[in-house]
PDB file of C-alpha atoms in Angstrom:
ATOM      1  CA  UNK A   1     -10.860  22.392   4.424  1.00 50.00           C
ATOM      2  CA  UNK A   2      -9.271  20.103   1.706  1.00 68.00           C
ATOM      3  CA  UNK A   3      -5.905  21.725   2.507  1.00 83.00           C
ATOM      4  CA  UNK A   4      -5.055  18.336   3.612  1.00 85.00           C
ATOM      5  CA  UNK A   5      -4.071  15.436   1.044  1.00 88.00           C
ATOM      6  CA  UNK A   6      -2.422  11.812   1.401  1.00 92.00           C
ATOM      7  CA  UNK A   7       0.427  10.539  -0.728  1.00 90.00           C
ATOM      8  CA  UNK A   8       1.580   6.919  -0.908  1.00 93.00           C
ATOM      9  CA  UNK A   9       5.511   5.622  -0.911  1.00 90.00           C
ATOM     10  CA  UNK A  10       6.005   1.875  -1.864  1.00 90.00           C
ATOM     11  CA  UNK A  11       7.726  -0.158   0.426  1.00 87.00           C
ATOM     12  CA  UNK A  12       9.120  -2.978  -2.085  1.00 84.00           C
ATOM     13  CA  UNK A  13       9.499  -6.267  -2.319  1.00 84.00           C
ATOM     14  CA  UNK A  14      13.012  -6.858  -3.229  1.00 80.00           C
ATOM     15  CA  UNK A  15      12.042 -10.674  -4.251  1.00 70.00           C
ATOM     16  CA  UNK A  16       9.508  -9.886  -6.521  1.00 64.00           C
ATOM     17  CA  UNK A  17      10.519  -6.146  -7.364  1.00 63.00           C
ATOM     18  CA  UNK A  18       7.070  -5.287  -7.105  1.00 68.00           C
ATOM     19  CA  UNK A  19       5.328  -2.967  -3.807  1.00 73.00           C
ATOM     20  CA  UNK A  20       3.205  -4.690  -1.554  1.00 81.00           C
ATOM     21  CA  UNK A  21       2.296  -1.725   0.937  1.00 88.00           C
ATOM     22  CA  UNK A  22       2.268   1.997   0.377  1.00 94.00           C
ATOM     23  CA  UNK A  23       2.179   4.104   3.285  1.00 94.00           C
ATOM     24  CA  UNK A  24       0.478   7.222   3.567  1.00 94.00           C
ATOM     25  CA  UNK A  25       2.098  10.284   4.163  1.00 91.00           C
ATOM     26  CA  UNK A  26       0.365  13.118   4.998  1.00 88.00           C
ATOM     27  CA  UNK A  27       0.805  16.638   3.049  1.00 86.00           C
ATOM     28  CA  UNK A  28      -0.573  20.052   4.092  1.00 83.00           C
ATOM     29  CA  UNK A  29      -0.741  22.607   1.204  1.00 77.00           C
ATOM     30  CA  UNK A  30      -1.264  25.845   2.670  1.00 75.00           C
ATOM     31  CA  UNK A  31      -3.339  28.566   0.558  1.00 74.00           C
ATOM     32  CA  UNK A  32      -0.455  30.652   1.395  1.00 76.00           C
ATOM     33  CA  UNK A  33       2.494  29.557   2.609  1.00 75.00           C
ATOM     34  CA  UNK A  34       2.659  26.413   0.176  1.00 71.00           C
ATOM     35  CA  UNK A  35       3.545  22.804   0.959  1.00 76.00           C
ATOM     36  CA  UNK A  36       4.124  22.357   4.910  1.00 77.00           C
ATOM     37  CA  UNK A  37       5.704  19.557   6.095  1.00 74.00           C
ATOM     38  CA  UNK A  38       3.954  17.337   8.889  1.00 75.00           C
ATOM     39  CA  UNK A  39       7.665  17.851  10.833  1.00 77.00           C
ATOM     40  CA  UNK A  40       5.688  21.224  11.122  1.00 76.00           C
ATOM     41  CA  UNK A  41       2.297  20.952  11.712  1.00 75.00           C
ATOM     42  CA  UNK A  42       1.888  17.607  13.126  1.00 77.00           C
ATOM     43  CA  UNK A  43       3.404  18.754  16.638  1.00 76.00           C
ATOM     44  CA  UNK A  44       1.138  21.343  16.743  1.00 78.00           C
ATOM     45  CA  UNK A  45      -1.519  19.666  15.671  1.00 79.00           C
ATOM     46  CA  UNK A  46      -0.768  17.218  18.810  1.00 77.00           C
ATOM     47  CA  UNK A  47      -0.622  20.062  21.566  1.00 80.00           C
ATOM     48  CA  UNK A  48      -3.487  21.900  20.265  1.00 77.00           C
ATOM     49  CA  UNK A  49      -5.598  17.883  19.624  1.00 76.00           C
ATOM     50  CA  UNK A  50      -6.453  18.542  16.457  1.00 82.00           C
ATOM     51  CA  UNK A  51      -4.473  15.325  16.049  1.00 83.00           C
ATOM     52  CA  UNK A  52      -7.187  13.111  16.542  1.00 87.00           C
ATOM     53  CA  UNK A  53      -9.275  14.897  13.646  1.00 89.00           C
ATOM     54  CA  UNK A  54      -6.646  14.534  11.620  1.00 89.00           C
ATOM     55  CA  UNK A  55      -5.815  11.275  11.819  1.00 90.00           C
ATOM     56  CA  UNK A  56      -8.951  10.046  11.679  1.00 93.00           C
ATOM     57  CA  UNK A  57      -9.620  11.898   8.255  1.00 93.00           C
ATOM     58  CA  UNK A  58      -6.303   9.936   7.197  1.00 94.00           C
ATOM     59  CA  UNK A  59      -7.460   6.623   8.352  1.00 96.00           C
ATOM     60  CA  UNK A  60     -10.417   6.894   6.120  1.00 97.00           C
ATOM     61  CA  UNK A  61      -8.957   8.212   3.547  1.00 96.00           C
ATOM     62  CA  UNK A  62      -6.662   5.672   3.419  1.00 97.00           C
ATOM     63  CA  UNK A  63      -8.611   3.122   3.513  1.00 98.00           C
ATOM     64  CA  UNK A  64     -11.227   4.480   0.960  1.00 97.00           C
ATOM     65  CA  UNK A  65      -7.734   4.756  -1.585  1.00 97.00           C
ATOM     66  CA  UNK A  66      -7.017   1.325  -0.737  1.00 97.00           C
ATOM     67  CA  UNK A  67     -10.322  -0.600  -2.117  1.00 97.00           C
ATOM     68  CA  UNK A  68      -9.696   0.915  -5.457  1.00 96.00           C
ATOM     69  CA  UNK A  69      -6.041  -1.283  -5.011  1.00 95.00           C
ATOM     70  CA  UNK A  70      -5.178  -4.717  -5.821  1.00 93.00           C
ATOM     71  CA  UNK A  71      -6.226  -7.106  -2.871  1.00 94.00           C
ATOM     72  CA  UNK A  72      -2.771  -8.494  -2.298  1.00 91.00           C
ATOM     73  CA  UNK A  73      -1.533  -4.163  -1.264  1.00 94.00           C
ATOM     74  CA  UNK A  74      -1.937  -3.516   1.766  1.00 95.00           C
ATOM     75  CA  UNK A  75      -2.040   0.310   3.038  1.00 97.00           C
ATOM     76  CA  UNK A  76       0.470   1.818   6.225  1.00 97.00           C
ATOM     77  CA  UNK A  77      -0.775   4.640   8.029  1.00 97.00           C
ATOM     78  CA  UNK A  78       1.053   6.489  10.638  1.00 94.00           C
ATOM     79  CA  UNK A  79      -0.562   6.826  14.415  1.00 94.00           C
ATOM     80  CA  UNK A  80       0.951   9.287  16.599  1.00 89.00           C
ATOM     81  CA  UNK A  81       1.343   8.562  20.425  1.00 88.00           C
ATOM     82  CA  UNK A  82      -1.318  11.605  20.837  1.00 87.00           C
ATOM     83  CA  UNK A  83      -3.751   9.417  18.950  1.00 90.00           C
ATOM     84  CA  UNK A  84      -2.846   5.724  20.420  1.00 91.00           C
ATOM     85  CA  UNK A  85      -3.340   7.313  23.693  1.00 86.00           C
ATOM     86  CA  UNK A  86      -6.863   8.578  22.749  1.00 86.00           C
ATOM     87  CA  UNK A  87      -9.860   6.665  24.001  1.00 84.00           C
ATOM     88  CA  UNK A  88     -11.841   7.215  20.777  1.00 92.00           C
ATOM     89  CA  UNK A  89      -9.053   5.235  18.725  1.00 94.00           C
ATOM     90  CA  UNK A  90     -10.143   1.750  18.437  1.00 96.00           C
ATOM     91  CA  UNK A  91     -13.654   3.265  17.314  1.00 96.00           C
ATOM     92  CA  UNK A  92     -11.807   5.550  14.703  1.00 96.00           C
ATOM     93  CA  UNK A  93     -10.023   2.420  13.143  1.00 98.00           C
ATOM     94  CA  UNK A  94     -13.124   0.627  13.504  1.00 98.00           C
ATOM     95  CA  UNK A  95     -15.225   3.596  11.496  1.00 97.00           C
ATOM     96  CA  UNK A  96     -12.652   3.534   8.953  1.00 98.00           C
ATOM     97  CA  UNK A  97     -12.739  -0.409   8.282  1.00 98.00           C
ATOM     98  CA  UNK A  98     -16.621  -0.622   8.382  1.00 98.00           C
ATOM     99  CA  UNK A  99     -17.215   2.795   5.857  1.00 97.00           C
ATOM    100  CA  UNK A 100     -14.923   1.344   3.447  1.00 98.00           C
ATOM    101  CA  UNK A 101     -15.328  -1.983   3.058  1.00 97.00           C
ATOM    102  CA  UNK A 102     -11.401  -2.846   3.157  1.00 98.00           C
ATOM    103  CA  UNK A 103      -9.929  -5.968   5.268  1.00 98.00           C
ATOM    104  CA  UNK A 104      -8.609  -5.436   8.402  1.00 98.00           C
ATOM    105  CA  UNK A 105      -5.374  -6.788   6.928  1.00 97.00           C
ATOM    106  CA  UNK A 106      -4.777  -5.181   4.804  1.00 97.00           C
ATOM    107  CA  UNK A 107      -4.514  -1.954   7.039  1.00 98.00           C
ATOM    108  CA  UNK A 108      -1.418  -1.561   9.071  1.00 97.00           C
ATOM    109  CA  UNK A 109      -0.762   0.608  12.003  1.00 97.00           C
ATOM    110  CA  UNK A 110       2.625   2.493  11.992  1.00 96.00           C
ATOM    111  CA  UNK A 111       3.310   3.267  15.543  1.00 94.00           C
ATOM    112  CA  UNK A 112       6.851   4.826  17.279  1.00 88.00           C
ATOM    113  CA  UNK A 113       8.194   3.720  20.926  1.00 87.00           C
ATOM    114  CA  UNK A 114       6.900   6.682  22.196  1.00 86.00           C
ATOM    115  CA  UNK A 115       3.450   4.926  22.591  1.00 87.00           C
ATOM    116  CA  UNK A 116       5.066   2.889  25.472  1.00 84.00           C
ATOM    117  CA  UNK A 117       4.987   5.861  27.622  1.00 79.00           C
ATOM    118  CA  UNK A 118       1.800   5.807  29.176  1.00 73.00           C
ATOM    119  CA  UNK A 119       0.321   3.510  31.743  1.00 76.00           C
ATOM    120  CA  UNK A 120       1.267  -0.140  30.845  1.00 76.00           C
ATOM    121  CA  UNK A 121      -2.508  -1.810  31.494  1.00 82.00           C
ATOM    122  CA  UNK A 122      -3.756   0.452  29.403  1.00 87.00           C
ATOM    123  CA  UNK A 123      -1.530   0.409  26.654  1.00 89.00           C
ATOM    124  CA  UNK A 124      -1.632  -3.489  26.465  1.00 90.00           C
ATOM    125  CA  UNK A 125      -5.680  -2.960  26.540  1.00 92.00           C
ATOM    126  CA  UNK A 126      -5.303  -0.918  23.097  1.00 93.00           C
ATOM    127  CA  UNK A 127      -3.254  -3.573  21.572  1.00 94.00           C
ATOM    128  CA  UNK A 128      -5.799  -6.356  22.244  1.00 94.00           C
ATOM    129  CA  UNK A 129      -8.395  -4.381  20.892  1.00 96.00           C
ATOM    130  CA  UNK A 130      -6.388  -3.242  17.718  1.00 96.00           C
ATOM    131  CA  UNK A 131      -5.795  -7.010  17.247  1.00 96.00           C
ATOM    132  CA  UNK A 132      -9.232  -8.212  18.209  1.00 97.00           C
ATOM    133  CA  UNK A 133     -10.369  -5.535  15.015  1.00 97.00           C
ATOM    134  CA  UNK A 134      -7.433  -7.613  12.924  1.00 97.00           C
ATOM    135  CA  UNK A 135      -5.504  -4.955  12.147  1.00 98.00           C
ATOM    136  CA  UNK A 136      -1.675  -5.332  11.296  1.00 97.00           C
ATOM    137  CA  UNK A 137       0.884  -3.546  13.387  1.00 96.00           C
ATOM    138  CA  UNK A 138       4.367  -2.198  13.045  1.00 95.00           C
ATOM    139  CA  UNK A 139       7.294  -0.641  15.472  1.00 92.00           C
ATOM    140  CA  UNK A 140       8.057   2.285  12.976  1.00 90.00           C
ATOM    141  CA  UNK A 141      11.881   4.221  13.773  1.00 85.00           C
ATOM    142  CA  UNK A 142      13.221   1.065  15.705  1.00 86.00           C
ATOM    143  CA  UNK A 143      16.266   1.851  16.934  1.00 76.00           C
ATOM    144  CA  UNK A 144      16.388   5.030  17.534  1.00 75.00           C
ATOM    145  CA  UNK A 145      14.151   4.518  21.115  1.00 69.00           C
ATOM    146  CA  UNK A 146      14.721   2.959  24.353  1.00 66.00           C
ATOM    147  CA  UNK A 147      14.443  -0.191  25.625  1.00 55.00           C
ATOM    148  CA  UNK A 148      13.289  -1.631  22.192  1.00 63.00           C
ATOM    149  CA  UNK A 149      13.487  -5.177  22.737  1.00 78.00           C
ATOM    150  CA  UNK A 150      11.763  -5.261  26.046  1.00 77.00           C
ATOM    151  CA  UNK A 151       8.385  -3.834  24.068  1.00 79.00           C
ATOM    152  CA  UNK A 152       9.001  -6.656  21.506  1.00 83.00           C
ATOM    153  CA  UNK A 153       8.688  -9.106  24.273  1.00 80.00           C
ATOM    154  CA  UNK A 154       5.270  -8.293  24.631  1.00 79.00           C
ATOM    155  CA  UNK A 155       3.461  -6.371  22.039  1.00 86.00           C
ATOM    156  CA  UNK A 156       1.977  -7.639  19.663  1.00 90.00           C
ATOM    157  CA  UNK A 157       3.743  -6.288  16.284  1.00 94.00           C
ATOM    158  CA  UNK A 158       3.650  -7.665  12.928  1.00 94.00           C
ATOM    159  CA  UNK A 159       6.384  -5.674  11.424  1.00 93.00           C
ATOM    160  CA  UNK A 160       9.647  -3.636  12.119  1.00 92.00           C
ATOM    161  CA  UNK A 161      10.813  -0.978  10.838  1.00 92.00           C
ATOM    162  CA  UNK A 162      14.307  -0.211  10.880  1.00 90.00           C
ATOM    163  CA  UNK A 163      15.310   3.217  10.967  1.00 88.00           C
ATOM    164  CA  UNK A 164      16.498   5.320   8.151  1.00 87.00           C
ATOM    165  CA  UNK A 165      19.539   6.683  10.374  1.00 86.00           C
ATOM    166  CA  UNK A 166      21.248   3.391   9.957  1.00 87.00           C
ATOM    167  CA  UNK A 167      21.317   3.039   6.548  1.00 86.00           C
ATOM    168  CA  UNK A 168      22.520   6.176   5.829  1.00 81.00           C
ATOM    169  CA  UNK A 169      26.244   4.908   7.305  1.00 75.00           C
ATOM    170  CA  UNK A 170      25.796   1.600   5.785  1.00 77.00           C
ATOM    171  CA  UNK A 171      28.123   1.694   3.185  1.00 75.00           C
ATOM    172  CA  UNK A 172      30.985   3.269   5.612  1.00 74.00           C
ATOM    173  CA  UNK A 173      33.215   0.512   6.268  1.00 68.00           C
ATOM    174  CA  UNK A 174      34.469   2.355   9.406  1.00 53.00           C
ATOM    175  CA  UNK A 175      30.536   2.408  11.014  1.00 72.00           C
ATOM    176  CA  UNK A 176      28.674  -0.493  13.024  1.00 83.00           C
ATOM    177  CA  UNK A 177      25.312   0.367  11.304  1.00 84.00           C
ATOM    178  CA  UNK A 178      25.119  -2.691   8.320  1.00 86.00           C
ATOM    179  CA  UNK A 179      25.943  -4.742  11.165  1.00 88.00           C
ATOM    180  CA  UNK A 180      23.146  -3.237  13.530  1.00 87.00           C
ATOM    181  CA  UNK A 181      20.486  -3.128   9.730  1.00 89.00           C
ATOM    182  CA  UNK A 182      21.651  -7.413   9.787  1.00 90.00           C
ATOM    183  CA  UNK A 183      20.835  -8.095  13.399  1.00 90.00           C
ATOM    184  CA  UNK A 184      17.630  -6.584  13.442  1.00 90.00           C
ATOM    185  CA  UNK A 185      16.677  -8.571  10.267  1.00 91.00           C
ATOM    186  CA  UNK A 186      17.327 -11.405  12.250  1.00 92.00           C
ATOM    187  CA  UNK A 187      15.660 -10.836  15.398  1.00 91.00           C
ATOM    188  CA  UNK A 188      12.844 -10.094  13.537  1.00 91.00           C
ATOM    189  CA  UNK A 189      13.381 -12.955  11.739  1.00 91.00           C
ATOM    190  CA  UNK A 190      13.391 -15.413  14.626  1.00 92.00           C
ATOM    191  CA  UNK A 191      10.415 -13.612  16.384  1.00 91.00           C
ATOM    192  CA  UNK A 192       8.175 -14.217  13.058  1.00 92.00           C
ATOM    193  CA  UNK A 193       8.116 -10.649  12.244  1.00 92.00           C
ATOM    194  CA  UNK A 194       8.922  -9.193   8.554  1.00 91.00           C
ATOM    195  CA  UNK A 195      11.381  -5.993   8.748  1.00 91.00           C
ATOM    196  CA  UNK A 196      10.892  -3.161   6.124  1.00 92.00           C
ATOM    197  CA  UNK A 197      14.397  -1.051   5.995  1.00 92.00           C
ATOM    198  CA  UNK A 198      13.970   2.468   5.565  1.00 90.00           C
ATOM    199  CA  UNK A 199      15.629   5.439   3.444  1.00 88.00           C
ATOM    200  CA  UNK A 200      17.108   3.759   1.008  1.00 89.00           C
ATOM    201  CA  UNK A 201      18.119   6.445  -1.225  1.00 84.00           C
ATOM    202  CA  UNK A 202      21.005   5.202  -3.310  1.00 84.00           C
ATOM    203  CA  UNK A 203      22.206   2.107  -5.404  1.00 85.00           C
ATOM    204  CA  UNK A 204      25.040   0.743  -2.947  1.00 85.00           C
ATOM    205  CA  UNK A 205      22.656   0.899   0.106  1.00 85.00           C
ATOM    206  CA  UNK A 206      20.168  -0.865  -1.887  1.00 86.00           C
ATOM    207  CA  UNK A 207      23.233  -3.144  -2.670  1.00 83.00           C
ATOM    208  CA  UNK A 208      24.252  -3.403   0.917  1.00 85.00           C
ATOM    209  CA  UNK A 209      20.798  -3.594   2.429  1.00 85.00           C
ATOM    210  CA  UNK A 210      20.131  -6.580  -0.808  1.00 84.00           C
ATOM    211  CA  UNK A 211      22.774  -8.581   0.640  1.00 83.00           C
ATOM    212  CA  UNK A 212      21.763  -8.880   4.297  1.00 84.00           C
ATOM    213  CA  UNK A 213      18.112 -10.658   2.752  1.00 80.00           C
ATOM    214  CA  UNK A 214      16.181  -8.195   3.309  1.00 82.00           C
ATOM    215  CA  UNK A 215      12.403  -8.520   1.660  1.00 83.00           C
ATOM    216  CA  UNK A 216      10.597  -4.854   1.773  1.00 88.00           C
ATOM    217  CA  UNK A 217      12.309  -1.570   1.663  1.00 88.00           C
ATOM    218  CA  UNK A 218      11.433   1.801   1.628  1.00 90.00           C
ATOM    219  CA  UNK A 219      13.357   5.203   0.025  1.00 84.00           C
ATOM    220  CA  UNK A 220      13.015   7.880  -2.568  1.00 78.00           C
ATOM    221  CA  UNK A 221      15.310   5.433  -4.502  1.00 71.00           C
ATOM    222  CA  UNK A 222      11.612   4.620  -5.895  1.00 64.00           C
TER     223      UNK A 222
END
C-alpha cells in the first residue's frame, strides 16, 4: 500500500500558452526494485484483474487532485480495455465524481481502440452511460489501430489524440507523417472534436505541429 502515486503532464494550449488538462500518469515505486513503469505492471495487473482496483484508486485520486485546481483544468485519466469492459465501471466513475465533488466535465476518459473489441451492444451501452454521467471522452493512440474512422462514426468522443509515432518523423521531409498529424486535425475538426498531438519533444516538431493549427499538445518538451 501507497506504493502507487499519480503524476500529471500538461497538455497545452498553444493559443494561450497556458495547460488546460493534465493527465494522470500512473507511477509504481517499488520498496525494492525502484520506479516501475506501468509498460510493466499494468499488463499484469490486467491478466491477474487487479486492474480494476487500480484504476479505480486512480479515478479518485484524480479527481480528489483536481478540486484543489482551477475550474477551467480539466483532469485525463487513462482506462484500459480490461476496465471499460468491466461491469462495475460506470459505478467506479460515478463513486469518483460523487466523493469528490468535481464536474463531470471536467473529467475525461482516455480510452485506446482496443475497447472496440468486445461485443458491439454492449460497448455502445457503456458509452451512453459514460455520457449520461457527463463525462468527456477521448480516442487516445489514434492511428496506430484499425479501422479508426469507422469507431468515429459512432462513438461518442470528445477528443483525439494523435499518436506520438507520427510526430516523431514529422520534421523528415522524406516521411508522410506531418501530412497524416494535418489530416487528422481536420477530420477532427469537421466532426466537432478538438485533437491533442502527442510527444512533442523538440522545438521544430513544436514548430511543425504549430503550423498545421493545432490547439493542445502534449510532450516532455514541457
Amino acid at each position: 500500500g501507497g506504493e502507487l502515486r499519480l503524476v500529471y503532464q500538461p497538455q497545452i494550449c498553444l493559443g494561450a500558452n497556458s495547460f488546460l488538462r493534465l493527465e494522470a500518469l500512473l507511477r509504481w515505486q517499488h520498496p525494492v526494485r525502484g520506479l516501475i513503469s506501468p509498460a510493466v505492471f499494468v499488463p499484469v495487473a490486467e491478466e491477474s484483474d487487479l486492474i480494476n482496483g487500480i484504476g479505480a484508486w486512480a479515478l479518485n485520486r484524480a479527481c480528489m487532485d483536481a478540486m484543489a485546481w482551477p475550474k477551467s483544468v480539466r483532469v485525463a485519466v487513462n482506462v484500459s480495455a480490461a476496465q471499460f469492459a468491466h461491469a462495475e465501471l460506470i459505478d467506479t466513475v460515478a463513486h469518483a465524481l460523487q466523493t469528490s465533488g468535481l464536474d463531470p466535465d471536467r473529467l475525461e476518459l482516455e480510452l485506446t481502440e482496443s475497447v472496440f473489441m468486445g461485443d458491439f451492444e454492449t460497448i455502445d451501452d457503456i458509452f451512453r452511460a459514460l455520457k449520461d454521467l457527463g463525462v468527456r471522452l477521448a480516442l487516445d493512440d489514434f492511428g496506430t489501430g484499425y479501422s479508426s474512422l469507422s469507431y468515429l462514426r459512432s462513438a461518442p468522443f470528445d477528443k483525439i489524440k494523435v499518436d506520438r509515432t507520427f510526430v516523431e518523423g514529422c520534421t523528415q521531409k522524406d516521411q508522410n507523417s506531418a501530412k497524416i498529424i494535418a489530416a487528422i486535425i481536420s477530420l477532427s475538426d469537421a466532426l466537432g472534436m478538438e485533437t491533442t498531438v502527442e510527444g512533442v519533444e523538440a522545438f521544430d516538431q513544436l514548430e511543425v505541429v504549430r503550423g498545421m493549427n493545432a490547439r493542445l499538445i502534449q510532450g516532455w518538451i514541457y
